[in-house]
PDB file of C-alpha atoms in Angstrom:
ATOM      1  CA  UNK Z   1       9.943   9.646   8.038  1.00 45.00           C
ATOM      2  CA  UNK Z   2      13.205   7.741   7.288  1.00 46.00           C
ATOM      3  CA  UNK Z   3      14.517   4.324   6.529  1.00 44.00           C
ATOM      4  CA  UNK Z   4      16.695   2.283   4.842  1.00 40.00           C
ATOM      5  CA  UNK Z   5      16.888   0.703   0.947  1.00 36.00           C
ATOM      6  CA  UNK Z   6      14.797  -1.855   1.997  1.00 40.00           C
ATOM      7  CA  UNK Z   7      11.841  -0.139   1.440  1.00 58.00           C
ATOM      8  CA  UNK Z   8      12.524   0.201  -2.254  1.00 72.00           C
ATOM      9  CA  UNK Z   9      14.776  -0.882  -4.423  1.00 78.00           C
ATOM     10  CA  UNK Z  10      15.637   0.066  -7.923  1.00 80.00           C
ATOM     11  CA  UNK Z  11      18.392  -0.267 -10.095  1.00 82.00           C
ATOM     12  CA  UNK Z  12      21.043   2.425 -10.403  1.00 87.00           C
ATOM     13  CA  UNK Z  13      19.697   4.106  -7.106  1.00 89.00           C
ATOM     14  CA  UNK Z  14      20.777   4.003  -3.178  1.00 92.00           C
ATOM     15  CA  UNK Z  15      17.568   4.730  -1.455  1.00 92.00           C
ATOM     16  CA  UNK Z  16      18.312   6.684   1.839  1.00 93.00           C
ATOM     17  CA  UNK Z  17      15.081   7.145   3.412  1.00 92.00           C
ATOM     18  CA  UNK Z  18      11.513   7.917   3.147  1.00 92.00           C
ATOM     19  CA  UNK Z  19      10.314  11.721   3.120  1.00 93.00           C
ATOM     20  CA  UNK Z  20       6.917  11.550   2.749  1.00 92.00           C
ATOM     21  CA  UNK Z  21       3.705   9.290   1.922  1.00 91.00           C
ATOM     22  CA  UNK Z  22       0.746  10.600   0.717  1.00 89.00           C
ATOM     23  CA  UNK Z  23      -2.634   8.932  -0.235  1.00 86.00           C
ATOM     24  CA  UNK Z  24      -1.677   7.347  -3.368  1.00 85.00           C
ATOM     25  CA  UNK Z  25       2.494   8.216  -3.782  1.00 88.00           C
ATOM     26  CA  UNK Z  26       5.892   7.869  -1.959  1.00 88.00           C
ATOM     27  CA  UNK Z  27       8.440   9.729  -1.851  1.00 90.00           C
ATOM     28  CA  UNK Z  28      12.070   8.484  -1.635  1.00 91.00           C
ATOM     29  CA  UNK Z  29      15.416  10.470  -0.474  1.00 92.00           C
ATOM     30  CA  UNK Z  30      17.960   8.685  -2.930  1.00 92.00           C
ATOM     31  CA  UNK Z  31      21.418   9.272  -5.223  1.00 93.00           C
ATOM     32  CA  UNK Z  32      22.461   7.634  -8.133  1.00 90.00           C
ATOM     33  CA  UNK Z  33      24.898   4.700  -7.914  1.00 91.00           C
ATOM     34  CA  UNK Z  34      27.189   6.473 -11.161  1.00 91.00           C
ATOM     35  CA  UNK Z  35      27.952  10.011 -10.003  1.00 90.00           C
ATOM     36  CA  UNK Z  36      26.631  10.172  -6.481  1.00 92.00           C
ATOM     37  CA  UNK Z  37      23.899  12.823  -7.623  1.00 89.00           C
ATOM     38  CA  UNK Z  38      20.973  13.082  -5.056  1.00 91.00           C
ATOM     39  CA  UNK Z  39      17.473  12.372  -6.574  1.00 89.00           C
ATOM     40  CA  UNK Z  40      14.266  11.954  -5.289  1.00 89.00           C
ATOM     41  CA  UNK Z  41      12.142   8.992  -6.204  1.00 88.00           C
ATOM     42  CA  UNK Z  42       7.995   9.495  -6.348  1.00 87.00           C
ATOM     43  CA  UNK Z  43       6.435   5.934  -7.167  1.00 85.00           C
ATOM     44  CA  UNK Z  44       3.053   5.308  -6.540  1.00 84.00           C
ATOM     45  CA  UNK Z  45       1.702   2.893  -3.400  1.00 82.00           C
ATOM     46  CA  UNK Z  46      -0.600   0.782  -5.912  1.00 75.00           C
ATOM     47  CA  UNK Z  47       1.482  -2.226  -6.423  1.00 74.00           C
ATOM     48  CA  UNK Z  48      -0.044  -2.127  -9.633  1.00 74.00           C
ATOM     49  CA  UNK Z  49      -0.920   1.372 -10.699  1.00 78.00           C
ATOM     50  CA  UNK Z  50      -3.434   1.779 -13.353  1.00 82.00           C
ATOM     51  CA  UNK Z  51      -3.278   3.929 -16.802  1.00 85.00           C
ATOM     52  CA  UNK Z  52      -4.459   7.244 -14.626  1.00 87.00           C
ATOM     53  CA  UNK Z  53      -1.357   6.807 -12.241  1.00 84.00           C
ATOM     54  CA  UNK Z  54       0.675   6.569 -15.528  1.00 84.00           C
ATOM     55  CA  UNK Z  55      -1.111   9.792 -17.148  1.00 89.00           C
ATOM     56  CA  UNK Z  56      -0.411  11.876 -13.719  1.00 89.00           C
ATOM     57  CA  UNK Z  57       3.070  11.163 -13.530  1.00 88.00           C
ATOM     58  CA  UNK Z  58       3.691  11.806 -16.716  1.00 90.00           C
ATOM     59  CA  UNK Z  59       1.672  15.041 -16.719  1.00 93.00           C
ATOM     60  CA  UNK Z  60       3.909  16.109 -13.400  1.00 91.00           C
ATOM     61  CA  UNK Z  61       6.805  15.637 -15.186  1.00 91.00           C
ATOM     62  CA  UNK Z  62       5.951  17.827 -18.358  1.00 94.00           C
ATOM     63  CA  UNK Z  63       4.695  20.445 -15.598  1.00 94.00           C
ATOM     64  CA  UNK Z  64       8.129  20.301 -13.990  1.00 91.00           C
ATOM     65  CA  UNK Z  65      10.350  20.611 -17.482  1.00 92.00           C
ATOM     66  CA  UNK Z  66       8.642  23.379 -17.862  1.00 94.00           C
ATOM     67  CA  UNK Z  67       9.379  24.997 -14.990  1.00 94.00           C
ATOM     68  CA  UNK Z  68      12.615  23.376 -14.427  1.00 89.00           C
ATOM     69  CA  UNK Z  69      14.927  26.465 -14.981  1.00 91.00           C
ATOM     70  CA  UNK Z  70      12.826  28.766 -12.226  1.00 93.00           C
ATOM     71  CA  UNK Z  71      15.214  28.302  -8.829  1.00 91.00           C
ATOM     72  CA  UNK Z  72      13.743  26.182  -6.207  1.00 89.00           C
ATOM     73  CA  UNK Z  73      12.219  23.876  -8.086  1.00 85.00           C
ATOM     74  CA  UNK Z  74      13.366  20.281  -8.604  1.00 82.00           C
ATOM     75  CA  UNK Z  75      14.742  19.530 -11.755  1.00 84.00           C
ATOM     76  CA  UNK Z  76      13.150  16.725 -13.724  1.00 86.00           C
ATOM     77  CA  UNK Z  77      15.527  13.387 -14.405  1.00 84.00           C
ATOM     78  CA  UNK Z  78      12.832  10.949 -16.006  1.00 84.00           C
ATOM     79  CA  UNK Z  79      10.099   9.786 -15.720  1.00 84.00           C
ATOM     80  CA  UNK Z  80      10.082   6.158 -16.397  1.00 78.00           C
ATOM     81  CA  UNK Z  81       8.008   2.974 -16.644  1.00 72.00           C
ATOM     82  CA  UNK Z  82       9.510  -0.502 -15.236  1.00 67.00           C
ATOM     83  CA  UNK Z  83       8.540  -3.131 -13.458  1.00 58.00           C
ATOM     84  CA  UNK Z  84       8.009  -1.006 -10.248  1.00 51.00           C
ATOM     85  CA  UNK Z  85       7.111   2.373 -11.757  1.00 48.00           C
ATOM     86  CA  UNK Z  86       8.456   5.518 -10.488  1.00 52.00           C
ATOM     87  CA  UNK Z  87       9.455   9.077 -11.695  1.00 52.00           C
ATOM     88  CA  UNK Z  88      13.329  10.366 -10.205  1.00 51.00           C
ATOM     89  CA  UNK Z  89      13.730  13.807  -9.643  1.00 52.00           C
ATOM     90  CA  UNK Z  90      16.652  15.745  -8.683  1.00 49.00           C
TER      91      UNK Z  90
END
């Protein structure tokens, strides 16, 4: 799958494309507006996602700090809550 920003779009990122949806998350192909770094953006499809969306993304984020120095994993960026809520990777 791939697009364009219009799919998404959140502040401080350049969304390139789509890379995969599954039943209940997206995943965005993206890189910061300061620096150019490439990221990739998991939000969830639920318009409004729901304290257990919150809880799993937050758990797959502690999973992935903890792993984040073994090589060919992605390296955890945030994991943040906003209006649209998403967790960056990269």
């Amino acid at each position: 799958m791939n697009g364009g920003s219009a799919m998404l779009d959140i502040q401080g990122y350049r969304v390139l494309g789509t890379l995969r949806a599954t039943g209940s998350s997206l995943l965005f192909q993206a890189v910061g507006e300061e620096g150019g770094l490439p990221v990739i953006i998991k939000t969830p499809k639920a318009s409004s996602p729901g304290p257990r969306d919150h809880e799993r993304y937050r758990r797959e984020f502690a999973i992935l700090k903890r792993l984040q120095d073994i090589g060919g994993v992605v390296r955890p960026d945030g994991c943040e809550l906003r209006r649209q809520w998403r967790a960056a990777f990269r």
